[in-house]
Coordinates of C-alpha atoms in Angstrom, one line a residue:
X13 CA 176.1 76.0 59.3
X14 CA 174.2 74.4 62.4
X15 CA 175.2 72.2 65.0
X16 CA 173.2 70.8 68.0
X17 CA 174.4 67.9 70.4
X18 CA 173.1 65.8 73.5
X19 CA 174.1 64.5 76.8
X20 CA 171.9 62.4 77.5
X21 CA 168.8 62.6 80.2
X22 CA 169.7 65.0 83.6
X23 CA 168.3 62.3 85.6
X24 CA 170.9 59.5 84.6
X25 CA 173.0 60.8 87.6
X26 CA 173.2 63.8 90.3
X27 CA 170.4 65.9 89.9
X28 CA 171.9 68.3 92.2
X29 CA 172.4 71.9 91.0
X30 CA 176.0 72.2 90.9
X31 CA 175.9 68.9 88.5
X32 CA 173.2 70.5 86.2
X33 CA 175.6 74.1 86.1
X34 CA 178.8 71.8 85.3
X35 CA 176.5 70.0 82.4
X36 CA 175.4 73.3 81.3
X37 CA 178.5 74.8 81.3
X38 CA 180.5 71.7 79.3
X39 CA 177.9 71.3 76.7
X40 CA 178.6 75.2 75.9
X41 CA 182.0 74.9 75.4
X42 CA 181.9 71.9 73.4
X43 CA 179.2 73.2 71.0
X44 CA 181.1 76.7 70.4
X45 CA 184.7 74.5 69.9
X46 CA 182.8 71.8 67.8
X47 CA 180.8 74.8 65.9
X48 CA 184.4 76.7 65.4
X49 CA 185.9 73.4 64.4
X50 CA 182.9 73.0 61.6
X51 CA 184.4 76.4 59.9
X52 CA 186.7 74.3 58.3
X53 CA 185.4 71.1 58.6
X54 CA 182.8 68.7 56.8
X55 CA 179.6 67.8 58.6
X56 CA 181.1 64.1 59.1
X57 CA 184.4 65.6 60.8
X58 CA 182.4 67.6 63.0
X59 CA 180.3 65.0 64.6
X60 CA 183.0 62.8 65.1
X61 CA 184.9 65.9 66.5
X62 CA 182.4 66.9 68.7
X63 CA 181.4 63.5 70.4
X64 CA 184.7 62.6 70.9
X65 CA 185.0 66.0 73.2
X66 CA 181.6 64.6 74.8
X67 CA 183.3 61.0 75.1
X68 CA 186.1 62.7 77.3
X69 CA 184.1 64.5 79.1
X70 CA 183.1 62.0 82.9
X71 CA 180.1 64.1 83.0
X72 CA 178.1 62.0 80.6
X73 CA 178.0 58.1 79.9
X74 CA 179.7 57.8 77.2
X75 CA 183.5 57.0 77.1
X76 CA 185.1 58.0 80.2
X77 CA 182.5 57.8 82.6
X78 CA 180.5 55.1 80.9
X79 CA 178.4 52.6 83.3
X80 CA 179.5 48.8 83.9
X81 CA 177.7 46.4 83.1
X82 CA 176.3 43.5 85.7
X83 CA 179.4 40.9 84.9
X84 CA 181.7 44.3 86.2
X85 CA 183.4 45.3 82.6
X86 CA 182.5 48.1 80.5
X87 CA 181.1 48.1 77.1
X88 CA 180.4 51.1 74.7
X89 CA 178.4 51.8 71.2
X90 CA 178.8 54.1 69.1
X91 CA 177.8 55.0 65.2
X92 CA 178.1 57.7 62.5
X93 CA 176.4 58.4 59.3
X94 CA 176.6 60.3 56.3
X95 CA 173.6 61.8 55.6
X96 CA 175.1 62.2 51.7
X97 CA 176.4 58.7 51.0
X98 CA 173.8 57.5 54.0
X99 CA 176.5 55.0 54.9
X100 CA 176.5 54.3 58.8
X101 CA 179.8 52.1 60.5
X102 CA 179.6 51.5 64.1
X103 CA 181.0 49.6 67.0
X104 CA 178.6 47.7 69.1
X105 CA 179.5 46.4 73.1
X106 CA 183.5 47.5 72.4
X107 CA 185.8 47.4 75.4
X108 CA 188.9 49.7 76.4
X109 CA 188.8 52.1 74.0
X110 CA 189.1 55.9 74.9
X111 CA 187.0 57.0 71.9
X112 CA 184.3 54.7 70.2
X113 CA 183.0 57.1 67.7
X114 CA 186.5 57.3 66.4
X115 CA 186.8 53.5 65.9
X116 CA 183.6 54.2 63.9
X117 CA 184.9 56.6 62.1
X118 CA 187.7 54.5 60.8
X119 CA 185.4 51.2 59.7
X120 CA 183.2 53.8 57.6
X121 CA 186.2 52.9 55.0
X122 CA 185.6 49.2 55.2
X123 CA 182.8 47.3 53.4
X124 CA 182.4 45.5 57.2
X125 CA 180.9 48.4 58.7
X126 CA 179.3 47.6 61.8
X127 CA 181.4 45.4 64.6
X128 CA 180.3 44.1 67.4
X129 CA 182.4 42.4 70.7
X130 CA 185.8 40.9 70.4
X131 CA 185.4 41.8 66.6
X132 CA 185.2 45.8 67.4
X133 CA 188.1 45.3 69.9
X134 CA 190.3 43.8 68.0
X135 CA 189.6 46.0 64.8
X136 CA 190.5 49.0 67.3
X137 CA 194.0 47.4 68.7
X138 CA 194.5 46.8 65.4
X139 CA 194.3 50.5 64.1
X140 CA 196.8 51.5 66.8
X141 CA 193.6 52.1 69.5
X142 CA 195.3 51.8 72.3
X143 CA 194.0 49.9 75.4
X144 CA 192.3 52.4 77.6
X145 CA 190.1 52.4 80.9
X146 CA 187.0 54.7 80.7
X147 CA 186.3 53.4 84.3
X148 CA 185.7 56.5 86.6
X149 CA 185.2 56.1 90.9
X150 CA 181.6 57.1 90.4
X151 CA 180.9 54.7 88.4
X152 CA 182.4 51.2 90.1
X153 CA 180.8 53.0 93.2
X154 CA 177.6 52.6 91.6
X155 CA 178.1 49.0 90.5
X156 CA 179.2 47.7 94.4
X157 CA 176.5 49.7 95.8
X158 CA 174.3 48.3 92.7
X159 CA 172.7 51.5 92.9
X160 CA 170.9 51.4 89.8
X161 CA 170.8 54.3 87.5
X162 CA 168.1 55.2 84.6
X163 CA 169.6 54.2 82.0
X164 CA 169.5 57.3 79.8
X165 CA 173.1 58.4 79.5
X166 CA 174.2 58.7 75.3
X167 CA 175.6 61.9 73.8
X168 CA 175.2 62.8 70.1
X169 CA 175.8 65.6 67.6
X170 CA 174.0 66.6 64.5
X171 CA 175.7 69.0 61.9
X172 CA 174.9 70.8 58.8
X173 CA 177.8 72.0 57.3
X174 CA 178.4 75.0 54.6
X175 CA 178.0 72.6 51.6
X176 CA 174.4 71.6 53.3
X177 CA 175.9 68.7 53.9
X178 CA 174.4 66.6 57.1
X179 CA 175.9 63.7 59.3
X180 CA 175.3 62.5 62.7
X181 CA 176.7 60.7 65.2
X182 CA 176.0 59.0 68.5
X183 CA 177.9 57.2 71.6
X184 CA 176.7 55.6 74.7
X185 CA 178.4 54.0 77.9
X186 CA 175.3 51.6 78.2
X187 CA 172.8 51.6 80.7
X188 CA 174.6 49.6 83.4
X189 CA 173.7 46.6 84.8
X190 CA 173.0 45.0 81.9
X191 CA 173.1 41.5 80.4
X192 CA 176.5 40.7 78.8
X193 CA 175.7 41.3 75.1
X194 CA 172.7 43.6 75.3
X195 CA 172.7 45.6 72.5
X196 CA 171.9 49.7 72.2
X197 CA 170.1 51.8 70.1
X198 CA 172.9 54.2 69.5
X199 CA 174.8 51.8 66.9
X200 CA 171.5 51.5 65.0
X201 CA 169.1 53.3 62.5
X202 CA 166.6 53.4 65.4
X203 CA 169.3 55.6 67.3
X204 CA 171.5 57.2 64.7
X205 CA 169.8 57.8 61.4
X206 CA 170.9 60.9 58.0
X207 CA 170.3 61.2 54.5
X208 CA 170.4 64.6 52.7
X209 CA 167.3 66.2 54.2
X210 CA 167.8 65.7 57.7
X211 CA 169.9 64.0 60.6
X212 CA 168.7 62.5 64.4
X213 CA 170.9 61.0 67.3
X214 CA 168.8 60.1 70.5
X215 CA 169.2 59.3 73.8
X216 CA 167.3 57.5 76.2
X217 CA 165.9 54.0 76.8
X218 CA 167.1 51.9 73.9
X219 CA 164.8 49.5 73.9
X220 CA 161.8 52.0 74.1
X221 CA 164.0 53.7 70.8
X222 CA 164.6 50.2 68.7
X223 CA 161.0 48.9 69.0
X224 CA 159.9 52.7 67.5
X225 CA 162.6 52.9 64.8
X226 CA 162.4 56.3 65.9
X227 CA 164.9 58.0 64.7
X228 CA 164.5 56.4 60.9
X229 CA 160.9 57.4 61.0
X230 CA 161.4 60.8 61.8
X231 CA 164.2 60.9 59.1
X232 CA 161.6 59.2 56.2
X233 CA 159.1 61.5 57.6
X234 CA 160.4 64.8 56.8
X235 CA 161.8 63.2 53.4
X236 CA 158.0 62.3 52.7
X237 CA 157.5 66.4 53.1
X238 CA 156.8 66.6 57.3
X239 CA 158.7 69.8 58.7
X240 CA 160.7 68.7 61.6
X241 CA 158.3 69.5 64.0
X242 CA 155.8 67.8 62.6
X243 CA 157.7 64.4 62.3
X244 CA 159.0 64.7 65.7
X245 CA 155.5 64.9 66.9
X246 CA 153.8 62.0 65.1
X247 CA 157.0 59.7 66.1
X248 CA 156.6 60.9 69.7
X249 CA 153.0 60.3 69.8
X250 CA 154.0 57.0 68.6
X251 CA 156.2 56.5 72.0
X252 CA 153.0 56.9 74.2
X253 CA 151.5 53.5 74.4
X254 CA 154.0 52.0 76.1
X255 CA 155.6 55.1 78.0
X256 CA 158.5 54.9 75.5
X257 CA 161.5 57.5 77.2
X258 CA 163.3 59.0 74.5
X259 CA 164.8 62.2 73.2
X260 CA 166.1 63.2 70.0
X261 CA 167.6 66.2 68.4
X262 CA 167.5 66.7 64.8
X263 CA 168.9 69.2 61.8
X264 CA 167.1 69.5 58.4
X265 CA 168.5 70.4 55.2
X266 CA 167.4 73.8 55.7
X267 CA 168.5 74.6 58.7
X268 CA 165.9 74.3 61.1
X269 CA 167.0 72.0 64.2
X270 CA 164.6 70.9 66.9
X271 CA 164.5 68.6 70.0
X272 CA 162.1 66.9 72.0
X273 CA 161.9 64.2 75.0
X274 CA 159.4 62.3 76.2
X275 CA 160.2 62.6 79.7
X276 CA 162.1 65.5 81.5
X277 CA 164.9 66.1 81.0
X278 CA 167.1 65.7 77.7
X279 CA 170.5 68.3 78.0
X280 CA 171.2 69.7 74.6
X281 CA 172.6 72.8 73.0
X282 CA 172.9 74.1 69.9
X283 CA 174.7 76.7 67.9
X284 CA 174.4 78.2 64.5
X285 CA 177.4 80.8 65.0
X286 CA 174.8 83.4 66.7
X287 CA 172.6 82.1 68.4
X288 CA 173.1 79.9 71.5
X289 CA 170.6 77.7 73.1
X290 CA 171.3 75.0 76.1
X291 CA 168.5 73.1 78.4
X292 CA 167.9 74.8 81.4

């Protein structure tokens, strides 16, 4: 059993060193809870266990804590997918919601599995989602100050479970200041991408992500026979000519998990049940 998850880039907000230790420090506990929660658990359950914990935590963009968006509201993304069944559902620009990934998790049983807007919102109220604010101070600080951030706030996990099973899932507060109706990376292949040999969720510019499909391609590529690190390093070479900012973390089918960004720094951490790894 593996598990590795993201935070998004350190530079989306305070890069001062008490915010790095707090980020350091959350992502631990989360992957050791998320990791014990995978005991018993399939990989699908996991990931949508272990972003939720990520999605209430204000230290990363991604339910509470998510940026607003130029008109002054809040929209989210988030997907999953089954890396056995390679069915994805997701919700695209969804408002007051405490959990995306969970509304997600729900329309995986629908044949409509990806919503978008009013559509997402309503599905949500609908499956007793209750209305909830993920507006923090920071936050509506930022957006009267307009004191824009990077832009590279998503959290993700990626989990192989004890039937080899993989599944991945991703969830983003948006970049802030966006246009109304700007759509992520995180709620699409480019983003959020499993089959049976391997799993990605990324994090970082989403535009720079789409236009390199990058998570899909490094998906086909170790299905075509790449190790991880191989595929990660053609798809990032890829990202070069137009100074694409990305980072991704992966798990294969056997085991091996990797990460990599494109610009510093991505925080991650991983666990296997031994051995423990976050950024530093």
């Amino acid at each position: 059993m593996k598990l590795i998850i993201h935070g998004g880039f350190f530079s989306e907000s305070s890069t001062n060193y008490e915010t790095k230790v707090a980020k350091q420090n959350a992502l631990e506990q989360i992957v050791k809870d998320s990791y014990t929660f995978l005991k018993t658990h399939s990989a699908l359950e996991t990931v949508v266990y272990a972003v939720s914990l990520l999605e209430d935590d204000e230290l990363f963009n991604a339910g509470i804590g998510s940026q607003i968006q130029s008109d002054g509201k809040i929209r989210m993304s988030a997907a999953i997918m089954d890396g056995e069944t390679q069915k994805m559902s997701g919700v695209i620009n969804i408002e007051g919601v405490k959990n995306p990934v969970q509304v997600a998790q729900v329309l995986m049983q629908y044949d409509d599995r990806v919503l978008g807007g009013n559509g997402a919102t309503n599905f949500a109220r609908e499956h007793g989602f209750e209305s909830f604010s993920t507006e923090i101070p920071q936050r509506r600080a930022e957006y009267e100050a307009k004191l824009k951030a990077l832009g590279t706030g998503t959290v993700g996990c990626v989990a192989l479970d004890r039937n080899g099973k993989i599944a991945v899932a991703t969830s983003t507060g948006g970049k802030g200041f966006e246009i109304p109706g700007r759509i992520s990376d995180s709620a699409t292949v480019a983003g959020n991408y499993a089959n049976a040999f391997c799993g990605v969720s990324l994090t970082g510019v989403g535009e720079d992500i789409v236009s390199n499909a990058t998570a899909a391609k490094i998906v086909t590529r170790v299905t075509d026979g790449f190790t991880l690190q191989e595929a990660f390093s053609k798809t990032f070479k890829e990202l070069k000519p137009y100074d694409g900012f990305a980072g991704a973390i992966a798990i294969d089918n056997l085991g091996n998990m990797f990460h990599q960004d494109s610009h510093p720094s991505m925080v991650f951490a991983s666990f296997d049940g031994d051995n423990f790894e976050v950024f530093d």
